[in-house]
Amino acid sequence: MTSESFHIAKGRGAEGAGGAEGAEGAGGAEGAGGAEGAEGAEGENLGLNRAVLPH
């Protein structure tokens, strides 16, 4: 392997690592969306309980 091809291979490896970080970031965004959904469901339950229970 020449030094030039080694640098190319090393550069591709670095790009691959960046892609993995991007995928992890997207997963984190999905997790945040799930948390928002759970908060919304809790809010709806509170609203239903207030409507059904006598004051």
PDB file of C-alpha atoms in Angstrom, residues 15-43:
ATOM      1  CA  GLU A  15     -16.205   9.994   6.835  1.00  0.00           C
ATOM      2  CA  GLY A  16     -17.735   6.724   8.014  1.00  0.00           C
ATOM      3  CA  ALA A  17     -17.336   7.815  11.635  1.00  0.00           C
ATOM      4  CA  GLY A  18     -19.066  11.106  10.821  1.00  0.00           C
ATOM      5  CA  GLY A  19     -21.950   9.174   9.282  1.00  0.00           C
ATOM      6  CA  ALA A  20     -22.334   7.144  12.474  1.00  0.00           C
ATOM      7  CA  GLU A  21     -22.462  10.340  14.536  1.00  0.00           C
ATOM      8  CA  GLY A  22     -25.147  11.698  12.208  1.00  0.00           C
ATOM      9  CA  ALA A  23     -27.201   8.536  12.641  1.00  0.00           C
ATOM     10  CA  GLU A  24     -26.898   8.792  16.431  1.00  0.00           C
ATOM     11  CA  GLY A  25     -28.031  12.422  16.241  1.00  0.00           C
ATOM     12  CA  ALA A  26     -31.101  11.425  14.244  1.00  0.00           C
ATOM     13  CA  GLY A  27     -31.879   8.754  16.846  1.00  0.00           C
ATOM     14  CA  GLY A  28     -31.659  11.382  19.556  1.00  0.00           C
ATOM     15  CA  ALA A  29     -34.147  13.568  17.707  1.00  0.00           C
ATOM     16  CA  GLU A  30     -36.567  10.631  17.451  1.00  0.00           C
ATOM     17  CA  GLY A  31     -36.179  10.039  21.193  1.00  0.00           C
ATOM     18  CA  ALA A  32     -37.051  13.662  21.881  1.00  0.00           C
ATOM     19  CA  GLY A  33     -40.158  13.312  19.716  1.00  0.00           C
ATOM     20  CA  GLY A  34     -41.206  10.266  21.735  1.00  0.00           C
ATOM     21  CA  ALA A  35     -40.823  12.217  24.961  1.00  0.00           C
ATOM     22  CA  GLU A  36     -43.033  14.984  23.577  1.00  0.00           C
ATOM     23  CA  GLY A  37     -45.668  12.383  22.643  1.00  0.00           C
ATOM     24  CA  ALA A  38     -45.632  10.977  26.176  1.00  0.00           C
ATOM     25  CA  GLU A  39     -46.064  14.462  27.638  1.00  0.00           C
ATOM     26  CA  GLY A  40     -48.999  15.066  25.309  1.00  0.00           C
ATOM     27  CA  ALA A  41     -50.660  11.812  26.391  1.00  0.00           C
ATOM     28  CA  GLU A  42     -50.249  12.752  30.061  1.00  0.00           C
ATOM     29  CA  GLY A  43     -51.847  16.121  29.398  1.00  0.00           C
TER      30      GLY A  43
END
